[in-house]
Coordinates of C-alpha atoms in Angstrom, one line a residue:
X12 CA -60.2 31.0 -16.2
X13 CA -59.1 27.3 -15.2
X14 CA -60.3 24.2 -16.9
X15 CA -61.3 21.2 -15.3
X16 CA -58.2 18.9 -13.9
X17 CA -56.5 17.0 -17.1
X18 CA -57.8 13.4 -15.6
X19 CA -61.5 14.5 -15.2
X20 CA -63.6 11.6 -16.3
X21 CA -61.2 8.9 -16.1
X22 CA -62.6 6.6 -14.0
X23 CA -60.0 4.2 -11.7
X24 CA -60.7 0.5 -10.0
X25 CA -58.0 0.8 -7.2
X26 CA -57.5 -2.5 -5.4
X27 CA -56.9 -1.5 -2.1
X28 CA -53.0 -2.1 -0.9
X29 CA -50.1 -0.3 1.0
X30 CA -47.4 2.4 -0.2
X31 CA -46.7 1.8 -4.3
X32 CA -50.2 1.3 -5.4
X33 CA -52.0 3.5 -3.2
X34 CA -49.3 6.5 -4.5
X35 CA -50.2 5.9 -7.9
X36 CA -53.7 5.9 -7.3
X37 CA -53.3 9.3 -5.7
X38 CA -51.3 10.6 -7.9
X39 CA -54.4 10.0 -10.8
X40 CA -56.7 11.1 -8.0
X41 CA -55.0 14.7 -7.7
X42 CA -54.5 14.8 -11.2
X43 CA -58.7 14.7 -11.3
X44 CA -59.2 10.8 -11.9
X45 CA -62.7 9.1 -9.9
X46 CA -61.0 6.7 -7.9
X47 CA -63.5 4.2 -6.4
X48 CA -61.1 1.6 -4.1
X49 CA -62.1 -1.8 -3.5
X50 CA -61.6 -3.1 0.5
X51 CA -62.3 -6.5 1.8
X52 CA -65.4 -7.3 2.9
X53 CA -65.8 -8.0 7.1
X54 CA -69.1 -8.9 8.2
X55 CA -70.7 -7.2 10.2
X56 CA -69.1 -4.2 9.9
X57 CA -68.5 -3.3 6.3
X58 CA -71.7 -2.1 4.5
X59 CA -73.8 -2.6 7.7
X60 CA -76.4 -0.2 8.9
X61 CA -75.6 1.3 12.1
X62 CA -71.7 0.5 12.0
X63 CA -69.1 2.8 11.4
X64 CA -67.0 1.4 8.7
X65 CA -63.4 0.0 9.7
X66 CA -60.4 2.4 9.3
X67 CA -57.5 0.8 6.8
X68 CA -54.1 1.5 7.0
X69 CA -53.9 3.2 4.3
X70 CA -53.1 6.8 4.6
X71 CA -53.1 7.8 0.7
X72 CA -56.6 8.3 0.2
X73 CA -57.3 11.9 -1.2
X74 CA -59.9 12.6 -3.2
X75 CA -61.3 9.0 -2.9
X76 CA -64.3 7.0 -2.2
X77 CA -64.2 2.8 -1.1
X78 CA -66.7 -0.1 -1.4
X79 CA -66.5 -3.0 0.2
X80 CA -66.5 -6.3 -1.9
X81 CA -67.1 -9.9 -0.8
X82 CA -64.9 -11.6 -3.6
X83 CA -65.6 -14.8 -2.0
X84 CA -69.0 -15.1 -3.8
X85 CA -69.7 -15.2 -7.4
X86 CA -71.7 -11.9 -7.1
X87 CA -68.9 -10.2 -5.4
X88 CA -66.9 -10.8 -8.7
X89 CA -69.4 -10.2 -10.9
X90 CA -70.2 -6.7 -9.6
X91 CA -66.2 -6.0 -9.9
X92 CA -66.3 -7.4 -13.5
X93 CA -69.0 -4.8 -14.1
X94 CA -67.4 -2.4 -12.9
X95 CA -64.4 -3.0 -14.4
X96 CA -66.6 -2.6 -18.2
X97 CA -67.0 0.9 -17.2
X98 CA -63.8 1.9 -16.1
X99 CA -60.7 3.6 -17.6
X100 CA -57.8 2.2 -15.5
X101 CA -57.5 -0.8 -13.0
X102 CA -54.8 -0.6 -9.9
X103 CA -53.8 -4.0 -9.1
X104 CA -51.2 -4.1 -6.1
X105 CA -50.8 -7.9 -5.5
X106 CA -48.3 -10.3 -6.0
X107 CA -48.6 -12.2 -9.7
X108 CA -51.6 -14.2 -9.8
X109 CA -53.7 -13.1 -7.0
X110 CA -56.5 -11.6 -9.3
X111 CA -56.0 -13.8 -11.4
X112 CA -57.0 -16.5 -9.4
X113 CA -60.7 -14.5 -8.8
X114 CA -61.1 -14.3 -12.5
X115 CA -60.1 -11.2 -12.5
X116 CA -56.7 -10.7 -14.5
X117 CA -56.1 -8.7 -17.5
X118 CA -56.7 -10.9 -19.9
X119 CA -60.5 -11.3 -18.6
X120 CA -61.5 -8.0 -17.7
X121 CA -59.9 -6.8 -20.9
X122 CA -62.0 -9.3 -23.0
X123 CA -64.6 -7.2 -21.3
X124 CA -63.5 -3.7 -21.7
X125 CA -61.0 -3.6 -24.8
X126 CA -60.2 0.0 -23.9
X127 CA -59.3 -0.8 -20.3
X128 CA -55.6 0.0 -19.2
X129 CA -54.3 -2.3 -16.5
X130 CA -51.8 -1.5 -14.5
X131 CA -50.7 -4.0 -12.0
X132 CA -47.0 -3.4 -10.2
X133 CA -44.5 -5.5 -8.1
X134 CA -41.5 -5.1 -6.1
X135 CA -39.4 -8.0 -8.0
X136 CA -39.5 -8.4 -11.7
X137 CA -42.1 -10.5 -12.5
X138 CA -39.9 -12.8 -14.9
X139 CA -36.7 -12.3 -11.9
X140 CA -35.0 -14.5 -9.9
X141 CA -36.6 -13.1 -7.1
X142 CA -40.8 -13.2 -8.6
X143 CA -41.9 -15.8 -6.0
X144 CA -40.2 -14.1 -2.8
X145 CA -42.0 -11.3 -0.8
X146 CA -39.8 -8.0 0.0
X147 CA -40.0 -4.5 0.8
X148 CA -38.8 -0.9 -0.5
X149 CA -34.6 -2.3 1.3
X150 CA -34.6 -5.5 -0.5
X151 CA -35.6 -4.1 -4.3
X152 CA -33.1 -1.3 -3.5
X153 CA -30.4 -3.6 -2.7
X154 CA -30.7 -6.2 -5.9
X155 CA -31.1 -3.0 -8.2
X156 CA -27.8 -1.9 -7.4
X157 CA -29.3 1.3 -6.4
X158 CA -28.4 0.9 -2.3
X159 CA -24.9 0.2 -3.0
X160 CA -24.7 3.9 -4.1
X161 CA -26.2 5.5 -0.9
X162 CA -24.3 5.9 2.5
X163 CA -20.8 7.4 3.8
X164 CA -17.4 6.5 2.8
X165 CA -16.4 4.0 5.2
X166 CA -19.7 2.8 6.6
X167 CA -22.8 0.2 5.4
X168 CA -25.4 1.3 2.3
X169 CA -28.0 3.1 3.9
X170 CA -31.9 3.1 2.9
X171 CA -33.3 6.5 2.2
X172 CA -36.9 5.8 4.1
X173 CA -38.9 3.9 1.4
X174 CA -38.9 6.9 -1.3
X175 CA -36.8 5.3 -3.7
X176 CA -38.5 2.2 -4.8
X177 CA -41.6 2.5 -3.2
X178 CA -42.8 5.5 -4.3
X179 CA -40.5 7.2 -7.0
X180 CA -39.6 3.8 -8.7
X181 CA -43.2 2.0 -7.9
X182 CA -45.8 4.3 -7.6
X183 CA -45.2 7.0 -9.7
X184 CA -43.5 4.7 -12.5
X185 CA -46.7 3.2 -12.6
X186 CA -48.6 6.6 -12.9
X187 CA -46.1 7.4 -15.3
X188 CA -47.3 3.8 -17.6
X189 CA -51.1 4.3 -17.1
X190 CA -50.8 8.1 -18.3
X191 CA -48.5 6.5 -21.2
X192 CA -51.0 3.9 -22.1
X193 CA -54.0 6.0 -21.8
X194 CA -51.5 8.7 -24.5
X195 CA -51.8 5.8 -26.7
X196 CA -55.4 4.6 -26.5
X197 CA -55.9 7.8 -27.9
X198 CA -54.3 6.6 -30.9
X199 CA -55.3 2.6 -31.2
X200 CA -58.5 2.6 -29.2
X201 CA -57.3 -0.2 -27.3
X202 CA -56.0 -0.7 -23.7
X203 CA -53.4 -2.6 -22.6
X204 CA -51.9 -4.1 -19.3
X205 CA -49.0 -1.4 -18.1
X206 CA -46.4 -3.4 -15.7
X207 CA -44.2 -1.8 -13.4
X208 CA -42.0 -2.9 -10.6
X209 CA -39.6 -1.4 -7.9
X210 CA -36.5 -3.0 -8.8
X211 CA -36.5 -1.8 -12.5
X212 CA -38.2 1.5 -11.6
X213 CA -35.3 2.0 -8.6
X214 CA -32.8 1.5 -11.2
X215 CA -33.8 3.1 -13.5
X216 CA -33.8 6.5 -11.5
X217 CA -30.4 5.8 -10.9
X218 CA -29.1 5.9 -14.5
X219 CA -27.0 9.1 -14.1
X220 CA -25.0 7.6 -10.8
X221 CA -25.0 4.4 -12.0
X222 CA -23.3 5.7 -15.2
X223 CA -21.0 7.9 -13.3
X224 CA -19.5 4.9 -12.1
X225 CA -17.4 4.6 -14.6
X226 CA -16.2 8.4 -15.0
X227 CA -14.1 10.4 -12.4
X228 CA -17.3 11.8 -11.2
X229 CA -18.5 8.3 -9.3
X230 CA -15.4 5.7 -9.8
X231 CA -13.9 6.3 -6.4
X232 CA -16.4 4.0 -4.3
X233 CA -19.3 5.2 -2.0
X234 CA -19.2 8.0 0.0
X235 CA -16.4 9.6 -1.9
X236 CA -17.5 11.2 -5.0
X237 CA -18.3 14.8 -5.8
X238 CA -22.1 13.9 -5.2
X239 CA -22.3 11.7 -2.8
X240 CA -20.4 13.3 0.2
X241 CA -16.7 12.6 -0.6
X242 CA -16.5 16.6 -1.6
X243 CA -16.3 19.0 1.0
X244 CA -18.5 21.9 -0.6
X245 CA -21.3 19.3 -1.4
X246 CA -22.5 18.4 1.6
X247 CA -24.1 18.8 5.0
X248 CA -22.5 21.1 8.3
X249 CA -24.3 21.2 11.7
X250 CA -24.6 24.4 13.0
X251 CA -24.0 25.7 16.4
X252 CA -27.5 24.9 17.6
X253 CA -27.8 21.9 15.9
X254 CA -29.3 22.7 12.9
X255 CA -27.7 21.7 9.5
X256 CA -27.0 23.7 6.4
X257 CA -26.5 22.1 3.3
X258 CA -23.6 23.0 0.9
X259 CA -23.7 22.5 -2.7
X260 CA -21.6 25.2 -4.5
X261 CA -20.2 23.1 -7.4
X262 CA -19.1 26.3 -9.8
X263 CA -16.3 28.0 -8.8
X264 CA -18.3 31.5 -8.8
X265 CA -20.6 29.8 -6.3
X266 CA -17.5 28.3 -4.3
X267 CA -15.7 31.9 -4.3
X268 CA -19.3 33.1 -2.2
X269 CA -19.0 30.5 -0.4
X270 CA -16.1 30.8 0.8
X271 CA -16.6 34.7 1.1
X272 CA -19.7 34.3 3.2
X273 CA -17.9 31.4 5.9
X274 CA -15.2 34.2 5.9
X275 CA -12.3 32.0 4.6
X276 CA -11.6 34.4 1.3
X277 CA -8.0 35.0 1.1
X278 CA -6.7 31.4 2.2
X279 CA -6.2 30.1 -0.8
X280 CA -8.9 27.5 -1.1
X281 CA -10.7 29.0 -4.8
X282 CA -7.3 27.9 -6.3
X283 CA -7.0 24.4 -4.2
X284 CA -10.2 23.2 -4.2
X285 CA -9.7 20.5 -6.0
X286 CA -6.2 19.5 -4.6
X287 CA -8.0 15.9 -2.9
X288 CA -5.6 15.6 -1.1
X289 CA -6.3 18.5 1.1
X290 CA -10.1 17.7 1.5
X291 CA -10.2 16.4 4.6
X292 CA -9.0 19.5 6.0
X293 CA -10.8 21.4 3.9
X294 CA -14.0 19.9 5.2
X295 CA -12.7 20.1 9.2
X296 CA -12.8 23.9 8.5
X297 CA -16.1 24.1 7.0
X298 CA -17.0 21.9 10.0
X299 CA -15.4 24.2 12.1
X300 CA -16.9 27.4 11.2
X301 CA -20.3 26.0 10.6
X302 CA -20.3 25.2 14.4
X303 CA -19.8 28.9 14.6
X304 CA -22.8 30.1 13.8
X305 CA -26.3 28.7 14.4
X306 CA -28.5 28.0 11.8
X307 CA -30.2 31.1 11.1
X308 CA -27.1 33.1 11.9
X309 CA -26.0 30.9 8.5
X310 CA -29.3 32.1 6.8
X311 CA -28.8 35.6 7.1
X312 CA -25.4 35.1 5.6
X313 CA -26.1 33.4 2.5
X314 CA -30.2 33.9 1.9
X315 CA -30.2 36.0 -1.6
X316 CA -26.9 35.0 -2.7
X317 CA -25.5 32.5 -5.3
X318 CA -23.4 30.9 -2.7
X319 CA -25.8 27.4 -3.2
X320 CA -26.1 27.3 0.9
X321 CA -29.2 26.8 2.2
X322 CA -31.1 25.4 5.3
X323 CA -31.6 21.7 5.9
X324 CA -35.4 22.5 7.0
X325 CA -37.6 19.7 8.5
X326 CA -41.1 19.2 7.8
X327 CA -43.0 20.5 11.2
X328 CA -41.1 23.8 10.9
X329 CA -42.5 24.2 7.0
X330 CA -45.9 22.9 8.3
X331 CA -45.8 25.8 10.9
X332 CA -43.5 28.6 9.9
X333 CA -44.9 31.6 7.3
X334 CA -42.6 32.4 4.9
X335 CA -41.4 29.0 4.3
X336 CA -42.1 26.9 1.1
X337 CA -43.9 24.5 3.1
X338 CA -47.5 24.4 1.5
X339 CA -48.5 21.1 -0.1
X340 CA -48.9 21.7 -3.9
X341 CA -49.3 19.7 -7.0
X342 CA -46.1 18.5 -8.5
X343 CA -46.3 20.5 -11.4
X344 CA -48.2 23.4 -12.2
X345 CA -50.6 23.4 -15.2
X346 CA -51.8 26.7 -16.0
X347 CA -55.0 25.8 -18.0
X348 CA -56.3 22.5 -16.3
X349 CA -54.7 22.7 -12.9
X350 CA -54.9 19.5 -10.6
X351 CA -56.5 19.6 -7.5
X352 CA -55.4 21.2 -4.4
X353 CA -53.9 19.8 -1.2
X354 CA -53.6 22.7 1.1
X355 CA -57.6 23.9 2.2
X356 CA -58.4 27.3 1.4
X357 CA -56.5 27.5 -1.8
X358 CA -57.4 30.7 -3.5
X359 CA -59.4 30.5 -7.4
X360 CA -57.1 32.6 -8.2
X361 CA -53.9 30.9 -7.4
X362 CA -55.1 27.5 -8.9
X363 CA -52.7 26.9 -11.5
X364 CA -49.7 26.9 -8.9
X365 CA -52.0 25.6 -5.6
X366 CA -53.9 24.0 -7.5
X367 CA -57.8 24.0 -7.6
X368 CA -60.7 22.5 -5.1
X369 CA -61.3 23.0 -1.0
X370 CA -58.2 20.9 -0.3
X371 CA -58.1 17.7 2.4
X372 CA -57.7 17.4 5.5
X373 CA -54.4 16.8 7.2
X374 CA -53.0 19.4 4.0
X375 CA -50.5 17.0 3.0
X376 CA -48.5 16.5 6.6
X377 CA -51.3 14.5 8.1
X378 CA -52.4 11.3 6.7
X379 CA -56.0 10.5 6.8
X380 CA -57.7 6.9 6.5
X381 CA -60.8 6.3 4.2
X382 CA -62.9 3.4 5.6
X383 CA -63.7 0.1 4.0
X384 CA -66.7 1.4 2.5
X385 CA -66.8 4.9 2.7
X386 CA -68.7 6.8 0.5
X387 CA -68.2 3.9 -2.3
X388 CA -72.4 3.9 -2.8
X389 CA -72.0 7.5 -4.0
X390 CA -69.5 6.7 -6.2
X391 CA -71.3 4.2 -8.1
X392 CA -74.1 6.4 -8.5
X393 CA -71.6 8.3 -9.7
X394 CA -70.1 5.9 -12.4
X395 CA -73.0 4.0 -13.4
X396 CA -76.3 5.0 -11.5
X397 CA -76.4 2.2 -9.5
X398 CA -78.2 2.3 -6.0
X399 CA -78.6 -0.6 -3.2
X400 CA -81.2 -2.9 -3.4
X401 CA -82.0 -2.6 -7.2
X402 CA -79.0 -2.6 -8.5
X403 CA -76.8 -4.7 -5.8
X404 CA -77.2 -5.8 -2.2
X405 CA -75.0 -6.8 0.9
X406 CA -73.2 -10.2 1.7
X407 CA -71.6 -10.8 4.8
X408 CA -70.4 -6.8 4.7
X409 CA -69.6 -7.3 1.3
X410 CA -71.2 -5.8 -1.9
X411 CA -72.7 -8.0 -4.4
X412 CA -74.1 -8.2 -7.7
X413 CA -78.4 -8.5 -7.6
X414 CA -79.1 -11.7 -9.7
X415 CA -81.6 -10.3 -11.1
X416 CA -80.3 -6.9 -11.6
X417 CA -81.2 -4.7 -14.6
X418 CA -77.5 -3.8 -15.6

């Protein structure tokens, strides 16, 4: 029998934002955390009776709720301050100073709520060269060091989508600081503010490569090395249908299948393989006989075997194809207090690997937005009992504090 998810009962104040804070707001949110998001405020339409509320662009929203806030008004604040006594863990995704400026920085709310952990992320350092300038997932890559490392020999560095600093080195580095503060309020009793940014998290993800750099492994430049496409049995081949399979058989009992299943055995190449000389032509023949073959020709060569070749598989075929390992699932597997599930339908009995719950819509491949607003006023009944009118009211689409409220 499963518990309930490890972050049950932790409540979250997630400012809303794009990308890196959003991520590690879901991230706490699958894990089981109440994540309440706080929108902007736009009259008229937030909060307002008879209005639908206003889609965000945010597409990161599982397992949340939003309210909308007017933080132009003293009340506006005031209810966020309160809020902020009750809560576990604050998301603040804005450049330095921007809460601050609304009274609302660490050092206040944590005057209120000692056992508060705030974590608050950028894309520069905060104390860098670079703290005033605005920037995305390209330029923290690029003054980490960690984009000089990607791209082929010969041609520019080459951004992997926005995985790298965005998400890896922002949002889940800052997931990874919350859960570390929240270990250790456990022990002191006390919060603390938990700072993350992109370039430090980006670089540090790259401390394996970047230390390479001075061993044969990664000292001959980019694009060149055993594992970053230099080596001919570590890499990609298009097939004859264009498909791709991807090659990675760095042992020589994988290489010796390898080259048994591409039918090259008997050439020589097990003893020569690492004769650099020859591995341009080494990689022309893998080319070559790749091209052979489609794709799943390839598959039915090498699926079962220890010859480290697989498929280069593309998200709508996992989203559509059985037998694929294309459901969306928790990132790790806890067999006692499983997180909650992505993919709808997930089976009680499968929790600890599927993880637990109905599961959302879009099951991981489809984003879905959560309005400014939407289901917020459940939420704080939630957290604190609260209900409109007695408790707090609406200004100009925005929530407020009641002056006179009973909290």
């Amino acid at each position: 029998m499963t518990g309930a998810p490890p972050l049950a009962g932790i409540k979250v104040l997630e400012f809303a934002g794009l990308a890196p804070g959003p991520f590690a707001g879901m991230l706490l949110a699958d894990a089981g955390a109440s994540i309440l998001r706080v929108d902007r405020a736009i009259d008229g339409q937030t909060h307002t009776p008879g209005q639908t509320p206003p889609a965000t662009e945010d597409m990161l929203t599982r397992h949340k709720s939003s309210v909308a806030v007017n933080l132009k008004e003293p009340a506006g604040v005031a209810l966020v301050k309160r809020l902020a006594a009750r809560a576990d863990v604050i998301i603040d995704p804005f450049r330095p100073g921007v809460l601050e400026k609304l009274g609302l920085g660490p050092d206040e709310l944590l005057r209120l709520n000692p056992r508060l952990v705030y974590g608050r992320m950028t894309g520069f350092r905060r104390d860098g060269k670079y703290k005033a300038m605005a920037g995305h997932d390209i330029n923290y890559l690029a003054v980490s060091g960690a984009l000089s490392l990607l791209g082929r020999d010969g041609e520019k560095p080459h951004p992997p989508w926005n995985i790298l600093a965005d998400f890896a080195g922002g949002g889940a580095v800052l997931f990874q600081g919350v859960l570390l503060a929240l270990m250790a309020r456990h022990t002191t009793g006390r919060g603390q503010v938990v700072e993350a940014n992109m370039v430090d998290g980006a670089s540090y993800l790259s401390t394996f490569p970047r230390m390479a750099l001075k061993t044969p492994l990664g000292d001959r430049g980019r694009g060149r090395n055993m594992l970053d496409g230099g080596c001919p049995w570590y890499d990609t081949y298009e097939t004859k249908d264009g498909g791709y399979m991807s090659v990675g058989a760095l042992e020589p009992q994988f290489f010796k299948l390898l080259i048994q299943g591409l039918g090259l055995g008997g050439q020589g190449w097990e003893e020569n393989r690492f004769d650099e000389a020859r591995w341009p032509e080494l990689k022309a023949l893998f080319e070559a006989t790749f091209k052979s073959r489609t794709r799943a020709e390839w598959e039915a060569v090498f699926d079962g075997t220890d010859a480290c070749c697989t498929p280069v598989l593309g998200y709508p075929e996992l989203e559509t194809e059985e037998g694929r390992e294309g459901d969306m699932r928790p990132s790790v597997t806890l067999r006692e207090t499983p997180c909650l599930g992505v993919k709808k339908g997930s089976a009680a009995a499968d929790a600890a690997t599927v993880g637990q719950g109905a599961g959302v819509e879009g099951e991981g491949y489809k984003g879905f937005t959560l309005g400014a607003g939407e289901g917020g006023e459940e939420r704080l009944r939630e957290w604190a009992g609260w209900t409109l009118g007695r408790d707090y009211e609406v200004n100009k689409g925005g929530l407020v504090l009641k002056e006179k409220s009973r909290l």
